[in-house]
Coordinates of C-alpha atoms and ligand atoms in Angstrom, one line a residue:
X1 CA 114.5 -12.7 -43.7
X2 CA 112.5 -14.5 -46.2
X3 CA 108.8 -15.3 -46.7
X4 CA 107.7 -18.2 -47.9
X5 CA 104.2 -19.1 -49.0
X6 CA 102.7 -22.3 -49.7
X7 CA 99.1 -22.6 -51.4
X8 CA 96.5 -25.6 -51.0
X9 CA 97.7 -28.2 -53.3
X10 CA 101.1 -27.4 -52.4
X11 CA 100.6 -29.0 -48.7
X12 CA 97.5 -31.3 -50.2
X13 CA 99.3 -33.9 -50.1
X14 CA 102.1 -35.8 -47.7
X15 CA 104.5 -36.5 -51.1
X16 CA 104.0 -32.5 -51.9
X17 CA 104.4 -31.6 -47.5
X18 CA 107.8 -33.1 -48.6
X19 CA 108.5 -31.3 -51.3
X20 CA 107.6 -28.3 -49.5
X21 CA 110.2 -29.4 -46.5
X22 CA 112.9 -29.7 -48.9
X23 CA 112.3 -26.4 -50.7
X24 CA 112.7 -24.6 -47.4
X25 CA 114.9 -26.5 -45.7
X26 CA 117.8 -24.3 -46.8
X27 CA 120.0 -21.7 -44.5
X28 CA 119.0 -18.7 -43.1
X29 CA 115.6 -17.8 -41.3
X30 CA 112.6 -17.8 -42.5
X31 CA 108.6 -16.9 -42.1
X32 CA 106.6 -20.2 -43.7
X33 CA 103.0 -19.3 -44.7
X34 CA 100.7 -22.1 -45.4
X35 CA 97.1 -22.5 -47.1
X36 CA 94.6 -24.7 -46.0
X37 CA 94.9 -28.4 -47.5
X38 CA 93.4 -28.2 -50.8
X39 CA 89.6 -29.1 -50.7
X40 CA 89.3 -28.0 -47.0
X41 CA 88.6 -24.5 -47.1
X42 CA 85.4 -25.5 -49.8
X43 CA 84.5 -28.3 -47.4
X44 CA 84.1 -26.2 -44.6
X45 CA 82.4 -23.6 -46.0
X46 CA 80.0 -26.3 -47.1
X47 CA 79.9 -27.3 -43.6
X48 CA 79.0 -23.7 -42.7
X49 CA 76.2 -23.6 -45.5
X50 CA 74.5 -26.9 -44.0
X51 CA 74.9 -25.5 -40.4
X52 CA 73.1 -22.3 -41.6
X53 CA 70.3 -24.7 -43.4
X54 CA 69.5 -26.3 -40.4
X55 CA 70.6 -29.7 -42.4
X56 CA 72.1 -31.0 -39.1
X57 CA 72.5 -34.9 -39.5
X58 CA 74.4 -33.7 -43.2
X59 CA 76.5 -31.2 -41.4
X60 CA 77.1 -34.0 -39.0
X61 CA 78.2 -36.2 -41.5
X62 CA 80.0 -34.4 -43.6
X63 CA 81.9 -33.1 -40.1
X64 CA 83.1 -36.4 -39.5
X65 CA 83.9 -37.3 -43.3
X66 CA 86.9 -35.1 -43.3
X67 CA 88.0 -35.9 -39.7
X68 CA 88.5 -39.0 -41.3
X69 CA 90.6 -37.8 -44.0
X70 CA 92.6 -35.8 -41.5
X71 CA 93.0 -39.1 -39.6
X72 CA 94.4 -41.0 -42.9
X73 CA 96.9 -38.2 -43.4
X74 CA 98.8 -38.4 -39.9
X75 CA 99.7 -41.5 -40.2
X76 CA 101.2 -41.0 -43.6
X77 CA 102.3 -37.8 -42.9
X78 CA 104.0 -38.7 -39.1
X79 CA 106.3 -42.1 -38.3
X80 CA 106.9 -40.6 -34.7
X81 CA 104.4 -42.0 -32.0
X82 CA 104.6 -39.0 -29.7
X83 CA 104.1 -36.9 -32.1
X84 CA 101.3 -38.9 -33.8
X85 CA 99.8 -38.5 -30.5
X86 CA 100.0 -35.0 -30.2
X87 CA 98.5 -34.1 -33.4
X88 CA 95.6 -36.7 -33.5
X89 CA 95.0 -34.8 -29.6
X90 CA 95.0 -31.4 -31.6
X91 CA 92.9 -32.8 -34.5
X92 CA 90.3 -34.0 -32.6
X93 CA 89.5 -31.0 -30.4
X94 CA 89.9 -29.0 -33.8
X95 CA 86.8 -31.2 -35.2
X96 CA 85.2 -31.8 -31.5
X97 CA 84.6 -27.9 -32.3
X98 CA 83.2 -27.8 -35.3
X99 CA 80.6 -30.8 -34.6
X100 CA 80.0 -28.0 -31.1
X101 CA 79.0 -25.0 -34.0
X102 CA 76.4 -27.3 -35.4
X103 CA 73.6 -26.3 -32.9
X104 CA 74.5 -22.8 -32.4
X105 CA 72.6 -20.1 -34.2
X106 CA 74.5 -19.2 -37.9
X107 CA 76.4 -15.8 -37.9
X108 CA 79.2 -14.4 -39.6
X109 CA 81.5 -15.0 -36.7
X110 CA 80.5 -18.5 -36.9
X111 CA 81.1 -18.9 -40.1
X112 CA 84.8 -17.3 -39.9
X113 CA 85.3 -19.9 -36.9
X114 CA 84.8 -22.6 -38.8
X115 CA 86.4 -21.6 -42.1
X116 CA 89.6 -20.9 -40.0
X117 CA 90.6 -24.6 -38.7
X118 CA 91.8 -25.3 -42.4
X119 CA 94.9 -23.0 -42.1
X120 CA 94.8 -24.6 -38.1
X121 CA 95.5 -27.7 -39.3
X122 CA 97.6 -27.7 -42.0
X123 CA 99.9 -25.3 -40.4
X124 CA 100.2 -27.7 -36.9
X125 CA 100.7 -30.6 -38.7
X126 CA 102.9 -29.1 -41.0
X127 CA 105.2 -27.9 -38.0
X128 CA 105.3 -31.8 -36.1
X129 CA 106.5 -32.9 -39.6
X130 CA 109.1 -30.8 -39.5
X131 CA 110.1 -31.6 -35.9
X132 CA 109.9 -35.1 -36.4
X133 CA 112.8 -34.3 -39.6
X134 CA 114.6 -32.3 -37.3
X135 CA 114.2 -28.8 -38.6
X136 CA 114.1 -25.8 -36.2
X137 CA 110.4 -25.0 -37.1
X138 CA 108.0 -22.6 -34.6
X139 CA 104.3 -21.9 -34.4
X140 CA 103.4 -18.5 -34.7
X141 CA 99.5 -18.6 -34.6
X142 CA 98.4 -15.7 -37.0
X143 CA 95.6 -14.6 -34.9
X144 CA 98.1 -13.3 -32.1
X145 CA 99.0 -10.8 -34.7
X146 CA 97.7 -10.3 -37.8
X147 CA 94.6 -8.1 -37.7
X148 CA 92.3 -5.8 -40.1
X149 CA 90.7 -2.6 -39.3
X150 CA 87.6 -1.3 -39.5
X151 CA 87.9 -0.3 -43.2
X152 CA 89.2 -3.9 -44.0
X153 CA 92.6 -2.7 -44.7
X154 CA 95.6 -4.5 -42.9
X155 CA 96.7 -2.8 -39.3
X156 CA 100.0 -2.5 -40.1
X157 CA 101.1 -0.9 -37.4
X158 CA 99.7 -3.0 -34.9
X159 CA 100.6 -6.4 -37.1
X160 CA 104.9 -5.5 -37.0
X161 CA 104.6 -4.6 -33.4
X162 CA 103.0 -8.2 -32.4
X163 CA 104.6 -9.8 -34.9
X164 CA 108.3 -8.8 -33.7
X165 CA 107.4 -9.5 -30.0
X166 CA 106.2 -12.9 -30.6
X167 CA 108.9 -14.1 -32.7
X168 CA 111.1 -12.4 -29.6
X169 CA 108.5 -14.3 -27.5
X170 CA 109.0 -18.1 -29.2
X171 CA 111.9 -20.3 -29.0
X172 CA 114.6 -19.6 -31.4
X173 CA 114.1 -21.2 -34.9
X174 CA 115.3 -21.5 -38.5
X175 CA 111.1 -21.5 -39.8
X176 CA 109.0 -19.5 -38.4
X177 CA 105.2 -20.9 -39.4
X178 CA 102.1 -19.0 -39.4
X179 CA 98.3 -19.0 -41.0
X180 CA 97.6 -17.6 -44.2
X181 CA 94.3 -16.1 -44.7
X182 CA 92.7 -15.8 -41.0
X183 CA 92.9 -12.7 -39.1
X184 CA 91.2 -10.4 -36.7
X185 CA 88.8 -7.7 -37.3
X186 CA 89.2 -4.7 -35.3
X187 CA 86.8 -6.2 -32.7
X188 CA 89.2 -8.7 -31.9
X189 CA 87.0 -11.7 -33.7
X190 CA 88.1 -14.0 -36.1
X191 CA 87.8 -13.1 -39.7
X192 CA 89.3 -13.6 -42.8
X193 CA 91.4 -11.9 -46.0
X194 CA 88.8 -13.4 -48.2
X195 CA 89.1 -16.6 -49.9
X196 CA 92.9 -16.8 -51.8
X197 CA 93.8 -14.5 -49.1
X198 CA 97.1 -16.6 -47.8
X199 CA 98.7 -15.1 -50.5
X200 CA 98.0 -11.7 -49.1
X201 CA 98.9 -12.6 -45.4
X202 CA 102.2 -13.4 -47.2
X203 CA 102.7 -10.0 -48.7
X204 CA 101.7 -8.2 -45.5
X205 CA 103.9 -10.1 -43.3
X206 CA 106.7 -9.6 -45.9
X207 CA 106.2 -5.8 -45.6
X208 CA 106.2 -5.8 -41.6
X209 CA 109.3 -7.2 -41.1
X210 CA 111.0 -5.7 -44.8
X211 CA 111.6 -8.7 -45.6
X212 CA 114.2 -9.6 -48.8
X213 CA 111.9 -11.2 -50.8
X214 CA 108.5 -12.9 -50.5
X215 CA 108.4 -16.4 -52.5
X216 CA 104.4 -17.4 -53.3
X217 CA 104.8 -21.2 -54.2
X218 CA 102.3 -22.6 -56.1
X219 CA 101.3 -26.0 -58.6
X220 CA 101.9 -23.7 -62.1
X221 CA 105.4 -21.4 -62.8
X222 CA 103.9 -18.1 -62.3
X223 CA 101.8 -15.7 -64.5
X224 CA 101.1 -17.0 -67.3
X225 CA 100.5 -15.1 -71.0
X226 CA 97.0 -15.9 -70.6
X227 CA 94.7 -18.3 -69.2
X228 CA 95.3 -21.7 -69.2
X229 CA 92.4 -22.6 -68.7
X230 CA 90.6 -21.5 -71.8
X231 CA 94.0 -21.1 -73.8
X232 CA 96.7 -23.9 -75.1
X233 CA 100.5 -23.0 -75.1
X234 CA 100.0 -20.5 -72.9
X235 CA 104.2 -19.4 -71.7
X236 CA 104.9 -18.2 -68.3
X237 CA 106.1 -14.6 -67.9
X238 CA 110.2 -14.3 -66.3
X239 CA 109.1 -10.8 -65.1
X240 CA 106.6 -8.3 -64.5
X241 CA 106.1 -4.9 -63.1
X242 CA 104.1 -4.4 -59.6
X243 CA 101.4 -2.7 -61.8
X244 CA 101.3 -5.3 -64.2
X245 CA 100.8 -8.0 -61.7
X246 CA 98.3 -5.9 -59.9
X247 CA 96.2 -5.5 -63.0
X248 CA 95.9 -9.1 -64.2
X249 CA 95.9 -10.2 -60.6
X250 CA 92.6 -7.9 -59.9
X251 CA 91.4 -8.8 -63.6
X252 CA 91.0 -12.3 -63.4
X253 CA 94.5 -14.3 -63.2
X254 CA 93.7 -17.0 -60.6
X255 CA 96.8 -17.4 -59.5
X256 CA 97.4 -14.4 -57.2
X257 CA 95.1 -12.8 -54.7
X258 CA 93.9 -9.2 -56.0
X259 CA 95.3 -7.3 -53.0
X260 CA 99.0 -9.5 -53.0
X261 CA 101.6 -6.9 -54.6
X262 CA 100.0 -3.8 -52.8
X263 CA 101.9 -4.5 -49.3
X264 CA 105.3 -5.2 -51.0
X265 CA 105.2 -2.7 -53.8
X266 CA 105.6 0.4 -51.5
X267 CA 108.8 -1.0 -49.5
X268 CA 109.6 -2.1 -53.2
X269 CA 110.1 -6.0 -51.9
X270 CA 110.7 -8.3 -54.4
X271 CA 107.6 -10.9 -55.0
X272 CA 109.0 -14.4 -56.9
X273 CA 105.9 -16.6 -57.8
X274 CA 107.5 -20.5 -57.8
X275 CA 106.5 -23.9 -58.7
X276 CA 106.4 -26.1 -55.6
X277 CA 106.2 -29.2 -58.3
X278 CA 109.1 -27.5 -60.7
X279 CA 111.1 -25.4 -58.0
X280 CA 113.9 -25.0 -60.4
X281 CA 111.7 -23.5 -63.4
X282 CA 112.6 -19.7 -63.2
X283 CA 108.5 -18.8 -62.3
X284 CA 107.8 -14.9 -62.1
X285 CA 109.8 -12.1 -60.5
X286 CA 107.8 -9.4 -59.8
X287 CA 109.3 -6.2 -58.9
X288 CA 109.5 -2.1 -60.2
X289 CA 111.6 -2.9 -63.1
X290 CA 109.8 -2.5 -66.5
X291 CA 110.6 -5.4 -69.3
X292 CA 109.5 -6.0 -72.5
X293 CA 107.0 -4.1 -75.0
X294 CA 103.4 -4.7 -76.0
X295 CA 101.1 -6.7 -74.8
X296 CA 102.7 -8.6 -72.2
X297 CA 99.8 -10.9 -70.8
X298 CA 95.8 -10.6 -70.7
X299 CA 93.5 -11.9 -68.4
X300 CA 90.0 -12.5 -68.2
X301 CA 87.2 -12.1 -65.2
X302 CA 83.8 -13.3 -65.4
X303 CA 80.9 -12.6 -63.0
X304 CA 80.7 -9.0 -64.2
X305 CA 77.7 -6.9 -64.4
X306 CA 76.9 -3.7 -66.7
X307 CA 75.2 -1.1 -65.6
X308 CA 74.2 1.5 -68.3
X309 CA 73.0 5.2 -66.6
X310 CA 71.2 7.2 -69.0
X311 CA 70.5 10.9 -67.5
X312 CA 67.2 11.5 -67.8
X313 CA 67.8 15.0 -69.0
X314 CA 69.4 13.6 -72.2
X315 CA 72.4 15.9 -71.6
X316 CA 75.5 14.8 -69.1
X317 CA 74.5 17.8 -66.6
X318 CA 76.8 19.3 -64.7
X319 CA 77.4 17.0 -61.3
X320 CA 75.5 13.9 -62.6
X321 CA 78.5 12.1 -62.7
X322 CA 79.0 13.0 -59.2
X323 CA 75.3 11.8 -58.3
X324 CA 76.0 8.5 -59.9
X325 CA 79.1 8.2 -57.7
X326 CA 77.8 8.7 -54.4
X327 CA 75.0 5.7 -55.1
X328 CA 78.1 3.4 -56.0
X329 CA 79.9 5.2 -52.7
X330 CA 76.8 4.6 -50.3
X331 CA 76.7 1.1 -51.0
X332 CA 80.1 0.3 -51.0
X333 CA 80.2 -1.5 -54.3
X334 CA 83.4 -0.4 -56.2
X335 CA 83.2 -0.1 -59.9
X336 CA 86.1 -1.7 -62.5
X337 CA 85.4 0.1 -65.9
X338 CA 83.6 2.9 -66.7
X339 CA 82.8 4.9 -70.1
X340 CA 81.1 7.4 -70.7
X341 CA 78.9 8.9 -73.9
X342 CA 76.8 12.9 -74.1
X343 CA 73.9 10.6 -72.7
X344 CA 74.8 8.2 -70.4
X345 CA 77.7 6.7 -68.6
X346 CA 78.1 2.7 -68.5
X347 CA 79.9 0.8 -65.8
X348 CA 81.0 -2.7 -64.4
X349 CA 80.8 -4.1 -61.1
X350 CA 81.5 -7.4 -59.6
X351 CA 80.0 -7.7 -56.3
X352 CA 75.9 -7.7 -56.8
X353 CA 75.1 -7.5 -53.1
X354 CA 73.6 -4.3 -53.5
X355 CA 72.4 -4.4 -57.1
X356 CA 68.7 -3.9 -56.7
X357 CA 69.1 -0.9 -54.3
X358 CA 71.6 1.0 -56.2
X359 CA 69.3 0.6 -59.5
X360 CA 66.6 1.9 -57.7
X361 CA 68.3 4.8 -56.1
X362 CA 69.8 5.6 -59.6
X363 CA 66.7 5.2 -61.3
X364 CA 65.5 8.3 -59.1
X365 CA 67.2 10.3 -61.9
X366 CA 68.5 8.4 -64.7
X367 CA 67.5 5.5 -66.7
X368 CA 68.7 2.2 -65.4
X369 CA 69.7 -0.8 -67.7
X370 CA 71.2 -4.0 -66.4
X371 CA 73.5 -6.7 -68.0
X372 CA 74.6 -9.3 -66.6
X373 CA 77.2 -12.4 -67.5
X374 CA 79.8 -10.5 -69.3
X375 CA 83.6 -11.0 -68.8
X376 CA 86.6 -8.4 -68.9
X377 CA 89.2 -9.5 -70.9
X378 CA 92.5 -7.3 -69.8
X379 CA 95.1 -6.6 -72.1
X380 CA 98.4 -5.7 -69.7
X381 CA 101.6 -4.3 -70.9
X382 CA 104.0 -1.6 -70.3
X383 CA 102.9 1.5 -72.2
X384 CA 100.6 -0.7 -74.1
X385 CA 98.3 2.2 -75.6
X386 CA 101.4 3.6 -77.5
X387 CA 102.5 0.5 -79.4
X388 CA 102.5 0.5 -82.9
X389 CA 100.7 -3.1 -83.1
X390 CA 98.0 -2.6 -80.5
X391 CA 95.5 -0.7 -83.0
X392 CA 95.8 -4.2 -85.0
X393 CA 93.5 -5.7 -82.0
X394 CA 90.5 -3.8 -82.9
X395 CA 91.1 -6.0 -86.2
X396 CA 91.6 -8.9 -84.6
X397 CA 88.5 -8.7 -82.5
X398 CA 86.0 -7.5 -85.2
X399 CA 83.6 -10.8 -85.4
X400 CA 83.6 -10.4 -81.2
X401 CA 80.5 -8.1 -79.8
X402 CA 82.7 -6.0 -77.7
X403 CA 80.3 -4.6 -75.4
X404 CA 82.7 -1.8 -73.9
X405 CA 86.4 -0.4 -74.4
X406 CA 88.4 0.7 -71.5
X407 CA 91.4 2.3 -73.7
X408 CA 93.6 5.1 -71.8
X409 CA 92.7 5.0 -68.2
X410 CA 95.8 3.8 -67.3
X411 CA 98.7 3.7 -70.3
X412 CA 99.3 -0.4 -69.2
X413 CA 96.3 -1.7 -69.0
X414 CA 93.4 -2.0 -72.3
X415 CA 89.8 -3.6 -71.2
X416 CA 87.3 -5.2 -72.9
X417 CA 83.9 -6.2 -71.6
X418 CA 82.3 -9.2 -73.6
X419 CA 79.4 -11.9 -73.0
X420 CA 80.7 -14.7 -71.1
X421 CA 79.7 -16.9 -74.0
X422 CA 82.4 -14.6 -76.4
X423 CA 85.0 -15.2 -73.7
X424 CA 86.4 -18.0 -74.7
X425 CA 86.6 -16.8 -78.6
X426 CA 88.0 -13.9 -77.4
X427 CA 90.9 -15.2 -75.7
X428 CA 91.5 -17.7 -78.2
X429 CA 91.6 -14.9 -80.7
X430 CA 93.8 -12.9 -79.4
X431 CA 96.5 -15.5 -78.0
X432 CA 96.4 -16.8 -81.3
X433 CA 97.1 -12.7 -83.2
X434 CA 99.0 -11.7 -80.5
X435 CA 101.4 -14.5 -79.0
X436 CA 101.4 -16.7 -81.5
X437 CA 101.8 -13.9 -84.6
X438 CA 99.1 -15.3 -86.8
X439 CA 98.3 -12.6 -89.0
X440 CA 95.0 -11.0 -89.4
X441 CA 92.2 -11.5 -91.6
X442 CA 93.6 -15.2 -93.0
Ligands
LIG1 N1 92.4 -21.5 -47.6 C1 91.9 -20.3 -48.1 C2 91.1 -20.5 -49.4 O1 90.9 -21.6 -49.8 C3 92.9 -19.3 -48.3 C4 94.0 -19.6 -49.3 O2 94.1 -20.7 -49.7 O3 94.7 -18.7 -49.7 O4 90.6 -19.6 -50.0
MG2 MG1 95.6 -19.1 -54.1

């Protein structure tokens, strides 16, 4: 079987819903996962954020703005009156309960409730489309089977076994559809695989039922070189290691969750990133095979903070570094690069949550500096620390205040930490010196 999986702006629209019908609407079976709409996800966490700011009338409002929307859409999206029937019925008791959260006290569960009924809807209405075309499509709701443990990891034992019975369970079809993103913790209440996290569901259904190939269909043709965003003439990579799309997925390129390839790269399952707006363009192919040389593709992620630990004791003393990793370990807050001098060690993190009690529990024996607003730019490539042209970058970056080097930790990967405001140069730089052969110092 194959797995399919569609992102926001992909089934944003009823002219892209089509596209996506015709784009699976070929033989053999398949598992569809779907995104919210685009812009609904955001909207209800909004919703959520009002709900917790006791801003009831706005949450109200803003409640019934986007049932509206929803509304508008059936009837471009369904010709069939039965079935517009049955999926205004299901629309409305999916936004007659969110307008019931409004009152209720704010918690996390609450929260996860109402961020869920994007993937709700978009998957149900999806499904009557299909049925009104004449497709053998089925429901399979994801909460019945997909579920995280305690450590947050998928429980993948408990996720085939469900999964298997309830596709034993439902009528025969040709598309199987299901909810990206929502889950349940091991509690049994709703939660989430954090926000982009449909492409992960993907991956992890992919790997329950070793599947031949998991598709992640998108509104660009895979990985790009570098980022679009920032960068012009950026080219689209044909193929790419696990590892390589692991890096520049956790370092910063949008377009796949961070956790996607982990699921698929064990059972060695190919992963195809696709176009739903070009499906003929080639997109990515990510598997264990190893192409090209040097530096393949860099990435950049901003929202990083540097944490420089100077021991006290001027010296790196036996088991400091040790100390310095059970404060990180206590609070749960992983670290991304790390170097290390005589004096002190420096380090990145992402997630701040804890930032104010780990720099006081470090500064209990070391000196504590804080930075924050820096990006990592990540250089990705096979065996890129070996190549004869990569010393040339330390050329090309000169004018750039590279804060940190990360050269050697793994032999495929080359990290840079820079201000935010050098990000931009930074990139630019190097597409133009690496990708575009400029040479250096003209
Ligand atoms: N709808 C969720 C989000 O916007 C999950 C996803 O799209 O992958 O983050
Ligand atoms: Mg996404």
């Amino acid at each position: 079987m194959l797995v399919y999986k569609f992102g926001g702006t992909s089934v944003g629209s009823v002219i892209n819903m089509n596209h996506v019908k015709n784009i699976i609407n070929t033989n053999g079976k398949k598992i569809v996962v779907l995104s919210a709409m685009s812009g609904t996800t955001n909207a209800l966490v909004e919703i959520s954020g009002l709900i917790e700011a006791k801003e009831t009338k706005q949450a109200e409002k803003q409640i019934n703005q986007l049932h509206k929307t929803y509304n508008k859409t059936i009837y471009d999206l369904i010709q069939d009156q039965s079935l517009i029937q049955e999926v205004s019925g299901y629309v409305n008791s999916i936004f007659k309960s969110v307008l019931g959260c409004v009152n209720q006290p704010h918690t996390t569960l609450l929260h996860n409730t109402i961020v869920a009924n994007g993937e709700l809807l978009s998957t149900f209405m999806f499904s009557r489309l299909l049925q009104q075309e004449g497709l053998k499509a089925a429901l399979l709701p994801a909460l019945d089977f997909m579920r995280i443990d305690r450590t947050n990891e998928p429980d993948n034992f408990y996720i085939k076994q469900n999964l298997e019975r309830l596709i034993n369970n439902t009528d025969e079809a040709d598309i199987y559809i299901t909810q990206g993103f929502i889950c349940l913790d091991a509690e049994g209440q709703i939660t989430n695989l954090q926000r982009g996290g449909s492409d992960y569901t993907a991956t992890i259904i992919g790997a329950a039922i070793e599947a031949e190939e998991v598709q992640i269909w998108t509104d660009i043709d895979g990985f790009h070189n570098n980022d679009p965003r920032y960068v012009n003439d950026t080219q689209a990579l044909s193929h790419l290691s696990y590892d390589e799309a692991a890096e520049l997925a956790y370092f910063g390129a949008k377009i796949l969750h961070p956790q996607t390839v982990m699921p698929v790269r064990t059972l060695d399952i190919p992963l195809r990133l696709k176009n739903t707006m070009s499906p003929n363009a080639h997109g990515t192919l990510i598997t264990n095979q190893i192409h090209g040389e040097g530096i393949k593709a860099i990435a950049a992620k901003d929202g990083i903070t540097a944490i420089k630990i100077k021991s006290v004791r001027m010296l790196l003393a036996h088991g400091f570094l040790k100390k310095v990793f059970e404060v990180f370990e206590k609070y749960e807050t992983s670290i991304d690069m790390i170097t290390t001098s005589e004096i002190a060690v420096s380090l990145t993190i992402d997630d701040i949550t804890h930032l104010e009690a780990l720099t006081e529990e470090l500064e209990k024996f070391a000196t504590v500096e804080v930075d924050d607003y820096m990006s990592i730019v990540c250089l990705v490539g096979n065996h890129i620390i070996y190549h004869p042209d990569t010393p040339q970058l330390f050329q090309v970056l000169q004018d750039v205040n590279v804060r940190m080097i990360a050269y050697g930790g793994s032999n495929n990967n080359i990290s840079l930490l820079v201000n935010t405001s050098d990000r931009l140069e930074t990139l630019q730089k190097l597409q133009r010196y690496v990708f575009e052969g400029e040479a250096v110092g003209v």
